[in-house]
Amino acid sequence: MPLLYTIGKFTVAPTLRLAFRPTVEGLENVPETGGAIFAGNHLSVADELFLGTVVPRHLAFWAKSEYFKGVGVKGRFSKFVLTGLGAIPVERAGGRAALSAFDAAIPALKDGDLVAVYPEGTRSPDGRLYRGRTGAVRLAIAAGVPIIPVGMIGTDKVQPIGARVPRPFTGKITVKFGKPLDFTGRPDDRLSLRQMTDEMMAEIQKLTGQEYVPRYAPPRAEPKSTGDASAG
């Protein structure tokens, strides 16, 4: 486990548990060993904080590559934090550059690490669940690991868009883990990837109860949070 992530486990995580007392369901579906992908809905930048708080193992989040390339004190600090947390940079422009995230994530997964992605590609603008992109399923097939569906409930209330930090006593947070989805051995053509991704999103919807929107979420003008699975 990266040093900064370890420090956070002993400082930030206990503070969040004490201040917000998140409810956790389905923790038995989190593997004690071996690689897996956590694919969840994305309501708030607080999703990463609370997911990392309740999962006992290290989670490597996909993070927008620009956060690793900033200049000045703020840019260097951002790179230091994300590197120290073991985040994986993602090029959102697509093409060969975007595949660098796969190149980094596949060995980590095969070595038994956990990777967290958000198939919607950005935070939901209105609390609904939007169509998932195929990157998470492609990564699972390439690495030969299961996908753990994740449902986050209430994070948009404690840290709505625009809020800098989570606000205690503003809502109840629930984190739900679904049964692992095993797509290994299935075809990886475009049609099959779309079908498997839709299956994955259906499992996430069962956990959250969100209204489903069969189109991609509109991009946001401000910087997106870490963990966006935009590939595909």
JSON list of C-alpha atoms in Angstrom, two decimals:
[
{"chain": "A", "resi": 1, "resn": "MET", "atom": "CA", "xyz": [0.00, 0.00, 0.00]},
{"chain": "A", "resi": 2, "resn": "PRO", "atom": "CA", "xyz": [1.48, 3.42, -0.95]},
{"chain": "A", "resi": 3, "resn": "LEU", "atom": "CA", "xyz": [2.76, 5.44, 2.01]},
{"chain": "A", "resi": 4, "resn": "LEU", "atom": "CA", "xyz": [0.40, 8.39, 1.62]},
{"chain": "A", "resi": 5, "resn": "TYR", "atom": "CA", "xyz": [-2.57, 6.04, 1.24]},
{"chain": "A", "resi": 6, "resn": "THR", "atom": "CA", "xyz": [-1.49, 4.23, 4.40]},
{"chain": "A", "resi": 7, "resn": "ILE", "atom": "CA", "xyz": [-1.28, 7.52, 6.29]},
{"chain": "A", "resi": 8, "resn": "GLY", "atom": "CA", "xyz": [-4.77, 8.39, 5.09]},
{"chain": "A", "resi": 9, "resn": "LYS", "atom": "CA", "xyz": [-6.08, 5.05, 6.34]},
{"chain": "A", "resi": 10, "resn": "PHE", "atom": "CA", "xyz": [-4.95, 5.97, 9.86]},
{"chain": "A", "resi": 11, "resn": "THR", "atom": "CA", "xyz": [-5.99, 9.64, 9.76]},
{"chain": "A", "resi": 12, "resn": "VAL", "atom": "CA", "xyz": [-8.58, 10.66, 7.16]},
{"chain": "A", "resi": 13, "resn": "ALA", "atom": "CA", "xyz": [-10.55, 7.39, 7.13]},
{"chain": "A", "resi": 14, "resn": "PRO", "atom": "CA", "xyz": [-11.23, 7.26, 10.91]},
{"chain": "A", "resi": 15, "resn": "THR", "atom": "CA", "xyz": [-12.22, 10.94, 10.85]},
{"chain": "A", "resi": 16, "resn": "LEU", "atom": "CA", "xyz": [-14.73, 10.36, 8.05]},
{"chain": "A", "resi": 17, "resn": "ARG", "atom": "CA", "xyz": [-16.16, 7.29, 9.75]},
{"chain": "A", "resi": 18, "resn": "LEU", "atom": "CA", "xyz": [-16.60, 9.22, 12.99]},
{"chain": "A", "resi": 19, "resn": "ALA", "atom": "CA", "xyz": [-18.06, 12.36, 11.39]},
{"chain": "A", "resi": 20, "resn": "PHE", "atom": "CA", "xyz": [-20.37, 10.71, 8.84]},
{"chain": "A", "resi": 21, "resn": "ARG", "atom": "CA", "xyz": [-20.89, 7.13, 10.08]},
{"chain": "A", "resi": 22, "resn": "PRO", "atom": "CA", "xyz": [-21.40, 5.68, 6.59]},
{"chain": "A", "resi": 23, "resn": "THR", "atom": "CA", "xyz": [-23.52, 2.56, 6.28]},
{"chain": "A", "resi": 24, "resn": "VAL", "atom": "CA", "xyz": [-21.85, -0.29, 4.38]},
{"chain": "A", "resi": 25, "resn": "GLU", "atom": "CA", "xyz": [-23.74, -3.15, 2.73]},
{"chain": "A", "resi": 26, "resn": "GLY", "atom": "CA", "xyz": [-22.31, -6.16, 0.91]},
{"chain": "A", "resi": 27, "resn": "LEU", "atom": "CA", "xyz": [-18.77, -5.85, 2.28]},
{"chain": "A", "resi": 28, "resn": "GLU", "atom": "CA", "xyz": [-18.53, -9.63, 1.99]},
{"chain": "A", "resi": 29, "resn": "ASN", "atom": "CA", "xyz": [-18.39, -9.10, -1.78]},
{"chain": "A", "resi": 30, "resn": "VAL", "atom": "CA", "xyz": [-15.07, -7.28, -1.47]},
{"chain": "A", "resi": 31, "resn": "PRO", "atom": "CA", "xyz": [-12.31, -9.85, -2.11]},
{"chain": "A", "resi": 32, "resn": "GLU", "atom": "CA", "xyz": [-9.73, -10.23, 0.65]},
{"chain": "A", "resi": 33, "resn": "THR", "atom": "CA", "xyz": [-7.02, -11.01, -1.90]},
{"chain": "A", "resi": 34, "resn": "GLY", "atom": "CA", "xyz": [-6.53, -10.80, -5.65]},
{"chain": "A", "resi": 35, "resn": "GLY", "atom": "CA", "xyz": [-7.20, -8.12, -8.23]},
{"chain": "A", "resi": 36, "resn": "ALA", "atom": "CA", "xyz": [-10.63, -6.64, -8.94]},
{"chain": "A", "resi": 37, "resn": "ILE", "atom": "CA", "xyz": [-12.21, -3.56, -10.46]},
{"chain": "A", "resi": 38, "resn": "PHE", "atom": "CA", "xyz": [-14.65, -1.46, -8.46]},
{"chain": "A", "resi": 39, "resn": "ALA", "atom": "CA", "xyz": [-17.13, 0.20, -10.82]},
{"chain": "A", "resi": 40, "resn": "GLY", "atom": "CA", "xyz": [-19.60, 2.62, -9.30]},
{"chain": "A", "resi": 41, "resn": "ASN", "atom": "CA", "xyz": [-21.96, 5.49, -9.91]},
{"chain": "A", "resi": 42, "resn": "HIS", "atom": "CA", "xyz": [-20.49, 8.96, -9.58]},
{"chain": "A", "resi": 43, "resn": "LEU", "atom": "CA", "xyz": [-22.39, 11.62, -7.66]},
{"chain": "A", "resi": 44, "resn": "SER", "atom": "CA", "xyz": [-19.69, 13.66, -5.95]},
{"chain": "A", "resi": 45, "resn": "VAL", "atom": "CA", "xyz": [-15.95, 14.09, -5.48]},
{"chain": "A", "resi": 46, "resn": "ALA", "atom": "CA", "xyz": [-16.64, 12.58, -2.06]},
{"chain": "A", "resi": 47, "resn": "ASP", "atom": "CA", "xyz": [-17.26, 9.19, -3.70]},
{"chain": "A", "resi": 48, "resn": "GLU", "atom": "CA", "xyz": [-13.53, 8.44, -3.74]},
{"chain": "A", "resi": 49, "resn": "LEU", "atom": "CA", "xyz": [-13.08, 9.49, -0.13]},
{"chain": "A", "resi": 50, "resn": "PHE", "atom": "CA", "xyz": [-15.82, 7.27, 1.24]},
{"chain": "A", "resi": 51, "resn": "LEU", "atom": "CA", "xyz": [-15.09, 4.33, -1.04]},
{"chain": "A", "resi": 52, "resn": "GLY", "atom": "CA", "xyz": [-11.47, 4.41, 0.08]},
{"chain": "A", "resi": 53, "resn": "THR", "atom": "CA", "xyz": [-12.60, 4.74, 3.69]},
{"chain": "A", "resi": 54, "resn": "VAL", "atom": "CA", "xyz": [-14.76, 1.61, 3.77]},
{"chain": "A", "resi": 55, "resn": "VAL", "atom": "CA", "xyz": [-12.64, -0.70, 1.59]},
{"chain": "A", "resi": 56, "resn": "PRO", "atom": "CA", "xyz": [-9.92, -2.20, 3.81]},
{"chain": "A", "resi": 57, "resn": "ARG", "atom": "CA", "xyz": [-7.46, -2.68, 0.95]},
{"chain": "A", "resi": 58, "resn": "HIS", "atom": "CA", "xyz": [-5.67, -0.19, -1.29]},
{"chain": "A", "resi": 59, "resn": "LEU", "atom": "CA", "xyz": [-7.72, 1.22, -4.15]},
{"chain": "A", "resi": 60, "resn": "ALA", "atom": "CA", "xyz": [-5.96, 2.73, -7.16]},
{"chain": "A", "resi": 61, "resn": "PHE", "atom": "CA", "xyz": [-8.21, 5.38, -8.70]},
{"chain": "A", "resi": 62, "resn": "TRP", "atom": "CA", "xyz": [-8.00, 6.48, -12.32]},
{"chain": "A", "resi": 63, "resn": "ALA", "atom": "CA", "xyz": [-7.26, 10.21, -12.32]},
{"chain": "A", "resi": 64, "resn": "LYS", "atom": "CA", "xyz": [-7.32, 12.80, -15.09]},
{"chain": "A", "resi": 65, "resn": "SER", "atom": "CA", "xyz": [-3.76, 13.11, -16.44]},
{"chain": "A", "resi": 66, "resn": "GLU", "atom": "CA", "xyz": [-3.82, 16.91, -16.17]},
{"chain": "A", "resi": 67, "resn": "TYR", "atom": "CA", "xyz": [-3.63, 16.54, -12.39]},
{"chain": "A", "resi": 68, "resn": "PHE", "atom": "CA", "xyz": [-0.16, 15.00, -12.83]},
{"chain": "A", "resi": 69, "resn": "LYS", "atom": "CA", "xyz": [1.08, 17.78, -15.16]},
{"chain": "A", "resi": 70, "resn": "GLY", "atom": "CA", "xyz": [0.25, 20.96, -13.26]},
{"chain": "A", "resi": 71, "resn": "VAL", "atom": "CA", "xyz": [2.82, 23.72, -12.84]},
{"chain": "A", "resi": 72, "resn": "GLY", "atom": "CA", "xyz": [3.72, 25.82, -9.83]},
{"chain": "A", "resi": 73, "resn": "VAL", "atom": "CA", "xyz": [3.24, 24.89, -6.20]},
{"chain": "A", "resi": 74, "resn": "LYS", "atom": "CA", "xyz": [-0.36, 23.74, -6.67]},
{"chain": "A", "resi": 75, "resn": "GLY", "atom": "CA", "xyz": [0.54, 21.55, -9.65]},
{"chain": "A", "resi": 76, "resn": "ARG", "atom": "CA", "xyz": [3.50, 19.94, -7.91]},
{"chain": "A", "resi": 77, "resn": "PHE", "atom": "CA", "xyz": [1.40, 19.31, -4.81]},
{"chain": "A", "resi": 78, "resn": "SER", "atom": "CA", "xyz": [-1.37, 17.67, -6.86]},
{"chain": "A", "resi": 79, "resn": "LYS", "atom": "CA", "xyz": [1.14, 15.38, -8.55]},
{"chain": "A", "resi": 80, "resn": "PHE", "atom": "CA", "xyz": [2.74, 14.51, -5.20]},
{"chain": "A", "resi": 81, "resn": "VAL", "atom": "CA", "xyz": [-0.59, 13.61, -3.60]},
{"chain": "A", "resi": 82, "resn": "LEU", "atom": "CA", "xyz": [-1.91, 11.53, -6.50]},
{"chain": "A", "resi": 83, "resn": "THR", "atom": "CA", "xyz": [1.37, 9.70, -6.95]},
{"chain": "A", "resi": 84, "resn": "GLY", "atom": "CA", "xyz": [1.55, 9.06, -3.22]},
{"chain": "A", "resi": 85, "resn": "LEU", "atom": "CA", "xyz": [-1.97, 7.63, -3.29]},
{"chain": "A", "resi": 86, "resn": "GLY", "atom": "CA", "xyz": [-1.09, 5.27, -6.14]},
{"chain": "A", "resi": 87, "resn": "ALA", "atom": "CA", "xyz": [-3.50, 6.90, -8.63]},
{"chain": "A", "resi": 88, "resn": "ILE", "atom": "CA", "xyz": [-3.32, 5.97, -12.32]},
{"chain": "A", "resi": 89, "resn": "PRO", "atom": "CA", "xyz": [-3.25, 8.86, -14.86]},
{"chain": "A", "resi": 90, "resn": "VAL", "atom": "CA", "xyz": [-5.84, 8.76, -17.64]},
{"chain": "A", "resi": 91, "resn": "GLU", "atom": "CA", "xyz": [-5.55, 10.70, -20.90]},
{"chain": "A", "resi": 92, "resn": "ARG", "atom": "CA", "xyz": [-9.09, 11.84, -21.68]},
{"chain": "A", "resi": 93, "resn": "ALA", "atom": "CA", "xyz": [-8.26, 12.82, -25.26]},
{"chain": "A", "resi": 94, "resn": "GLY", "atom": "CA", "xyz": [-8.56, 9.19, -26.36]},
{"chain": "A", "resi": 95, "resn": "GLY", "atom": "CA", "xyz": [-6.44, 7.28, -28.85]},
{"chain": "A", "resi": 96, "resn": "ARG", "atom": "CA", "xyz": [-3.13, 5.61, -28.00]},
{"chain": "A", "resi": 97, "resn": "ALA", "atom": "CA", "xyz": [-2.49, 8.07, -25.15]},
{"chain": "A", "resi": 98, "resn": "ALA", "atom": "CA", "xyz": [-5.66, 6.99, -23.38]},
{"chain": "A", "resi": 99, "resn": "LEU", "atom": "CA", "xyz": [-4.49, 3.38, -23.44]},
{"chain": "A", "resi": 100, "resn": "SER", "atom": "CA", "xyz": [-1.61, 4.27, -21.10]},
{"chain": "A", "resi": 101, "resn": "ALA", "atom": "CA", "xyz": [-4.07, 3.92, -18.22]},
{"chain": "A", "resi": 102, "resn": "PHE", "atom": "CA", "xyz": [-4.73, 0.34, -19.30]},
{"chain": "A", "resi": 103, "resn": "ASP", "atom": "CA", "xyz": [-1.00, -0.29, -19.58]},
{"chain": "A", "resi": 104, "resn": "ALA", "atom": "CA", "xyz": [-0.59, 0.80, -15.96]},
{"chain": "A", "resi": 105, "resn": "ALA", "atom": "CA", "xyz": [-3.74, -0.80, -14.56]},
{"chain": "A", "resi": 106, "resn": "ILE", "atom": "CA", "xyz": [-3.42, -4.28, -16.08]},
{"chain": "A", "resi": 107, "resn": "PRO", "atom": "CA", "xyz": [-0.13, -5.21, -14.31]},
{"chain": "A", "resi": 108, "resn": "ALA", "atom": "CA", "xyz": [-1.47, -3.79, -11.04]},
{"chain": "A", "resi": 109, "resn": "LEU", "atom": "CA", "xyz": [-4.63, -5.89, -11.30]},
{"chain": "A", "resi": 110, "resn": "LYS", "atom": "CA", "xyz": [-2.70, -9.01, -12.24]},
{"chain": "A", "resi": 111, "resn": "ASP", "atom": "CA", "xyz": [-0.46, -8.43, -9.22]},
{"chain": "A", "resi": 112, "resn": "GLY", "atom": "CA", "xyz": [-3.53, -8.44, -6.98]},
{"chain": "A", "resi": 113, "resn": "ASP", "atom": "CA", "xyz": [-4.29, -4.73, -6.59]},
{"chain": "A", "resi": 114, "resn": "LEU", "atom": "CA", "xyz": [-7.73, -3.11, -6.72]},
{"chain": "A", "resi": 115, "resn": "VAL", "atom": "CA", "xyz": [-8.63, -0.41, -9.25]},
{"chain": "A", "resi": 116, "resn": "ALA", "atom": "CA", "xyz": [-11.62, 1.91, -8.95]},
{"chain": "A", "resi": 117, "resn": "VAL", "atom": "CA", "xyz": [-13.30, 3.43, -12.01]},
{"chain": "A", "resi": 118, "resn": "TYR", "atom": "CA", "xyz": [-16.46, 5.40, -12.76]},
{"chain": "A", "resi": 119, "resn": "PRO", "atom": "CA", "xyz": [-18.04, 4.12, -15.99]},
{"chain": "A", "resi": 120, "resn": "GLU", "atom": "CA", "xyz": [-20.20, 7.21, -16.46]},
{"chain": "A", "resi": 121, "resn": "GLY", "atom": "CA", "xyz": [-16.99, 9.14, -17.17]},
{"chain": "A", "resi": 122, "resn": "THR", "atom": "CA", "xyz": [-17.96, 12.17, -15.07]},
{"chain": "A", "resi": 123, "resn": "ARG", "atom": "CA", "xyz": [-20.14, 13.09, -12.13]},
{"chain": "A", "resi": 124, "resn": "SER", "atom": "CA", "xyz": [-23.88, 12.92, -12.69]},
{"chain": "A", "resi": 125, "resn": "PRO", "atom": "CA", "xyz": [-25.22, 16.45, -13.18]},
{"chain": "A", "resi": 126, "resn": "ASP", "atom": "CA", "xyz": [-28.65, 15.66, -11.76]},
{"chain": "A", "resi": 127, "resn": "GLY", "atom": "CA", "xyz": [-28.41, 12.55, -9.58]},
{"chain": "A", "resi": 128, "resn": "ARG", "atom": "CA", "xyz": [-29.50, 10.15, -12.31]},
{"chain": "A", "resi": 129, "resn": "LEU", "atom": "CA", "xyz": [-27.43, 7.19, -13.55]},
{"chain": "A", "resi": 130, "resn": "TYR", "atom": "CA", "xyz": [-26.11, 7.66, -17.07]},
{"chain": "A", "resi": 131, "resn": "ARG", "atom": "CA", "xyz": [-24.96, 5.21, -19.74]},
{"chain": "A", "resi": 132, "resn": "GLY", "atom": "CA", "xyz": [-21.66, 3.55, -18.92]},
{"chain": "A", "resi": 133, "resn": "ARG", "atom": "CA", "xyz": [-18.58, 3.62, -21.10]},
{"chain": "A", "resi": 134, "resn": "THR", "atom": "CA", "xyz": [-16.96, 0.31, -21.96]},
{"chain": "A", "resi": 135, "resn": "GLY", "atom": "CA", "xyz": [-13.52, 0.96, -20.45]},
{"chain": "A", "resi": 136, "resn": "ALA", "atom": "CA", "xyz": [-14.17, -0.88, -17.18]},
{"chain": "A", "resi": 137, "resn": "VAL", "atom": "CA", "xyz": [-15.31, -4.07, -18.94]},
{"chain": "A", "resi": 138, "resn": "ARG", "atom": "CA", "xyz": [-12.43, -3.94, -21.42]},
{"chain": "A", "resi": 139, "resn": "LEU", "atom": "CA", "xyz": [-10.00, -3.60, -18.54]},
{"chain": "A", "resi": 140, "resn": "ALA", "atom": "CA", "xyz": [-11.59, -6.50, -16.64]},
{"chain": "A", "resi": 141, "resn": "ILE", "atom": "CA", "xyz": [-11.34, -8.82, -19.65]},
{"chain": "A", "resi": 142, "resn": "ALA", "atom": "CA", "xyz": [-7.76, -7.79, -20.40]},
{"chain": "A", "resi": 143, "resn": "ALA", "atom": "CA", "xyz": [-6.62, -8.32, -16.81]},
{"chain": "A", "resi": 144, "resn": "GLY", "atom": "CA", "xyz": [-8.78, -11.39, -16.14]},
{"chain": "A", "resi": 145, "resn": "VAL", "atom": "CA", "xyz": [-10.37, -9.97, -12.97]},
{"chain": "A", "resi": 146, "resn": "PRO", "atom": "CA", "xyz": [-13.96, -9.53, -11.75]},
{"chain": "A", "resi": 147, "resn": "ILE", "atom": "CA", "xyz": [-15.89, -6.28, -11.51]},
{"chain": "A", "resi": 148, "resn": "ILE", "atom": "CA", "xyz": [-17.43, -5.35, -8.16]},
{"chain": "A", "resi": 149, "resn": "PRO", "atom": "CA", "xyz": [-20.48, -3.09, -8.70]},
{"chain": "A", "resi": 150, "resn": "VAL", "atom": "CA", "xyz": [-20.58, -0.18, -6.25]},
{"chain": "A", "resi": 151, "resn": "GLY", "atom": "CA", "xyz": [-23.54, 1.97, -5.29]},
{"chain": "A", "resi": 152, "resn": "MET", "atom": "CA", "xyz": [-22.91, 5.31, -3.59]},
{"chain": "A", "resi": 153, "resn": "ILE", "atom": "CA", "xyz": [-25.92, 6.98, -1.96]},
{"chain": "A", "resi": 154, "resn": "GLY", "atom": "CA", "xyz": [-25.97, 10.38, -0.29]},
{"chain": "A", "resi": 155, "resn": "THR", "atom": "CA", "xyz": [-22.53, 11.70, -1.23]},
{"chain": "A", "resi": 156, "resn": "ASP", "atom": "CA", "xyz": [-24.10, 14.39, -3.40]},
{"chain": "A", "resi": 157, "resn": "LYS", "atom": "CA", "xyz": [-25.87, 15.72, -0.30]},
{"chain": "A", "resi": 158, "resn": "VAL", "atom": "CA", "xyz": [-22.80, 15.93, 1.95]},
{"chain": "A", "resi": 159, "resn": "GLN", "atom": "CA", "xyz": [-20.59, 17.34, -0.82]},
{"chain": "A", "resi": 160, "resn": "PRO", "atom": "CA", "xyz": [-22.65, 18.75, -3.70]},
{"chain": "A", "resi": 161, "resn": "ILE", "atom": "CA", "xyz": [-20.99, 20.05, -6.86]},
{"chain": "A", "resi": 162, "resn": "GLY", "atom": "CA", "xyz": [-19.04, 23.17, -5.95]},
{"chain": "A", "resi": 163, "resn": "ALA", "atom": "CA", "xyz": [-18.45, 22.28, -2.28]},
{"chain": "A", "resi": 164, "resn": "ARG", "atom": "CA", "xyz": [-14.77, 22.00, -1.38]},
{"chain": "A", "resi": 165, "resn": "VAL", "atom": "CA", "xyz": [-15.12, 19.44, 1.43]},
{"chain": "A", "resi": 166, "resn": "PRO", "atom": "CA", "xyz": [-17.79, 17.04, 2.76]},
{"chain": "A", "resi": 167, "resn": "ARG", "atom": "CA", "xyz": [-20.12, 18.70, 5.28]},
{"chain": "A", "resi": 168, "resn": "PRO", "atom": "CA", "xyz": [-21.08, 16.69, 8.37]},
{"chain": "A", "resi": 169, "resn": "PHE", "atom": "CA", "xyz": [-24.73, 16.38, 9.42]},
{"chain": "A", "resi": 170, "resn": "THR", "atom": "CA", "xyz": [-26.04, 17.18, 5.92]},
{"chain": "A", "resi": 171, "resn": "GLY", "atom": "CA", "xyz": [-27.05, 13.68, 4.86]},
{"chain": "A", "resi": 172, "resn": "LYS", "atom": "CA", "xyz": [-26.72, 9.94, 5.31]},
{"chain": "A", "resi": 173, "resn": "ILE", "atom": "CA", "xyz": [-24.12, 8.08, 3.26]},
{"chain": "A", "resi": 174, "resn": "THR", "atom": "CA", "xyz": [-24.54, 4.46, 2.21]},
{"chain": "A", "resi": 175, "resn": "VAL", "atom": "CA", "xyz": [-22.00, 2.40, 0.29]},
{"chain": "A", "resi": 176, "resn": "LYS", "atom": "CA", "xyz": [-23.25, -0.82, -1.30]},
{"chain": "A", "resi": 177, "resn": "PHE", "atom": "CA", "xyz": [-21.18, -3.58, -2.92]},
{"chain": "A", "resi": 178, "resn": "GLY", "atom": "CA", "xyz": [-22.81, -5.99, -5.35]},
{"chain": "A", "resi": 179, "resn": "LYS", "atom": "CA", "xyz": [-21.82, -9.53, -6.20]},
{"chain": "A", "resi": 180, "resn": "PRO", "atom": "CA", "xyz": [-18.74, -9.83, -8.44]},
{"chain": "A", "resi": 181, "resn": "LEU", "atom": "CA", "xyz": [-19.33, -9.88, -12.18]},
{"chain": "A", "resi": 182, "resn": "ASP", "atom": "CA", "xyz": [-17.06, -12.24, -14.12]},
{"chain": "A", "resi": 183, "resn": "PHE", "atom": "CA", "xyz": [-16.76, -11.39, -17.81]},
{"chain": "A", "resi": 184, "resn": "THR", "atom": "CA", "xyz": [-13.60, -13.38, -18.49]},
{"chain": "A", "resi": 185, "resn": "GLY", "atom": "CA", "xyz": [-13.82, -15.58, -21.57]},
{"chain": "A", "resi": 186, "resn": "ARG", "atom": "CA", "xyz": [-16.59, -13.56, -23.18]},
{"chain": "A", "resi": 187, "resn": "PRO", "atom": "CA", "xyz": [-16.09, -11.95, -26.62]},
{"chain": "A", "resi": 188, "resn": "ASP", "atom": "CA", "xyz": [-14.55, -8.49, -26.62]},
{"chain": "A", "resi": 189, "resn": "ASP", "atom": "CA", "xyz": [-16.02, -7.17, -29.85]},
{"chain": "A", "resi": 190, "resn": "ARG", "atom": "CA", "xyz": [-17.78, -3.81, -29.77]},
{"chain": "A", "resi": 191, "resn": "LEU", "atom": "CA", "xyz": [-21.31, -5.21, -29.49]},
{"chain": "A", "resi": 192, "resn": "SER", "atom": "CA", "xyz": [-20.38, -7.62, -26.70]},
{"chain": "A", "resi": 193, "resn": "LEU", "atom": "CA", "xyz": [-18.54, -4.91, -24.76]},
{"chain": "A", "resi": 194, "resn": "ARG", "atom": "CA", "xyz": [-21.64, -2.71, -24.92]},
{"chain": "A", "resi": 195, "resn": "GLN", "atom": "CA", "xyz": [-23.87, -5.57, -23.74]},
{"chain": "A", "resi": 196, "resn": "MET", "atom": "CA", "xyz": [-21.59, -6.38, -20.79]},
{"chain": "A", "resi": 197, "resn": "THR", "atom": "CA", "xyz": [-21.32, -2.72, -19.87]},
{"chain": "A", "resi": 198, "resn": "ASP", "atom": "CA", "xyz": [-25.10, -2.40, -19.86]},
{"chain": "A", "resi": 199, "resn": "GLU", "atom": "CA", "xyz": [-25.27, -5.47, -17.60]},
{"chain": "A", "resi": 200, "resn": "MET", "atom": "CA", "xyz": [-22.80, -3.84, -15.24]},
{"chain": "A", "resi": 201, "resn": "MET", "atom": "CA", "xyz": [-24.74, -0.57, -15.15]},
{"chain": "A", "resi": 202, "resn": "ALA", "atom": "CA", "xyz": [-27.95, -2.50, -14.44]},
{"chain": "A", "resi": 203, "resn": "GLU", "atom": "CA", "xyz": [-26.29, -4.05, -11.38]},
{"chain": "A", "resi": 204, "resn": "ILE", "atom": "CA", "xyz": [-25.15, -0.61, -10.20]},
{"chain": "A", "resi": 205, "resn": "GLN", "atom": "CA", "xyz": [-28.69, 0.70, -10.65]},
{"chain": "A", "resi": 206, "resn": "LYS", "atom": "CA", "xyz": [-30.06, -2.13, -8.50]},
{"chain": "A", "resi": 207, "resn": "LEU", "atom": "CA", "xyz": [-27.79, -0.93, -5.69]},
{"chain": "A", "resi": 208, "resn": "THR", "atom": "CA", "xyz": [-28.61, 2.77, -5.96]},
{"chain": "A", "resi": 209, "resn": "GLY", "atom": "CA", "xyz": [-32.22, 2.86, -7.19]},
{"chain": "A", "resi": 210, "resn": "GLN", "atom": "CA", "xyz": [-31.33, 5.78, -9.48]},
{"chain": "A", "resi": 211, "resn": "GLU", "atom": "CA", "xyz": [-33.31, 6.64, -12.57]},
{"chain": "A", "resi": 212, "resn": "TYR", "atom": "CA", "xyz": [-31.35, 5.37, -15.59]},
{"chain": "A", "resi": 213, "resn": "VAL", "atom": "CA", "xyz": [-30.62, 7.62, -18.58]},
{"chain": "A", "resi": 214, "resn": "PRO", "atom": "CA", "xyz": [-29.69, 5.65, -21.76]},
{"chain": "A", "resi": 215, "resn": "ARG", "atom": "CA", "xyz": [-27.20, 8.26, -23.00]},
{"chain": "A", "resi": 216, "resn": "TYR", "atom": "CA", "xyz": [-23.79, 9.51, -21.91]},
{"chain": "A", "resi": 217, "resn": "ALA", "atom": "CA", "xyz": [-23.62, 12.16, -19.20]},
{"chain": "A", "resi": 218, "resn": "PRO", "atom": "CA", "xyz": [-22.90, 15.65, -20.56]},
{"chain": "A", "resi": 219, "resn": "PRO", "atom": "CA", "xyz": [-19.32, 16.82, -19.95]},
{"chain": "A", "resi": 220, "resn": "ARG", "atom": "CA", "xyz": [-18.74, 19.39, -17.25]},
{"chain": "A", "resi": 221, "resn": "ALA", "atom": "CA", "xyz": [-16.82, 22.61, -17.75]},
{"chain": "A", "resi": 222, "resn": "GLU", "atom": "CA", "xyz": [-14.96, 22.45, -14.43]},
{"chain": "A", "resi": 223, "resn": "PRO", "atom": "CA", "xyz": [-12.24, 19.86, -13.66]},
{"chain": "A", "resi": 224, "resn": "LYS", "atom": "CA", "xyz": [-13.58, 16.37, -13.09]},
{"chain": "A", "resi": 225, "resn": "SER", "atom": "CA", "xyz": [-12.78, 14.29, -10.05]},
{"chain": "A", "resi": 226, "resn": "THR", "atom": "CA", "xyz": [-10.42, 11.34, -9.91]},
{"chain": "A", "resi": 227, "resn": "GLY", "atom": "CA", "xyz": [-11.35, 7.88, -11.06]},
{"chain": "A", "resi": 228, "resn": "ASP", "atom": "CA", "xyz": [-13.22, 8.73, -14.25]},
{"chain": "A", "resi": 229, "resn": "ALA", "atom": "CA", "xyz": [-13.29, 5.69, -16.56]},
{"chain": "A", "resi": 230, "resn": "SER", "atom": "CA", "xyz": [-13.64, 7.57, -19.82]},
{"chain": "A", "resi": 231, "resn": "ALA", "atom": "CA", "xyz": [-11.98, 5.03, -22.09]},
{"chain": "A", "resi": 232, "resn": "GLY", "atom": "CA", "xyz": [-14.57, 3.42, -24.35]}
]
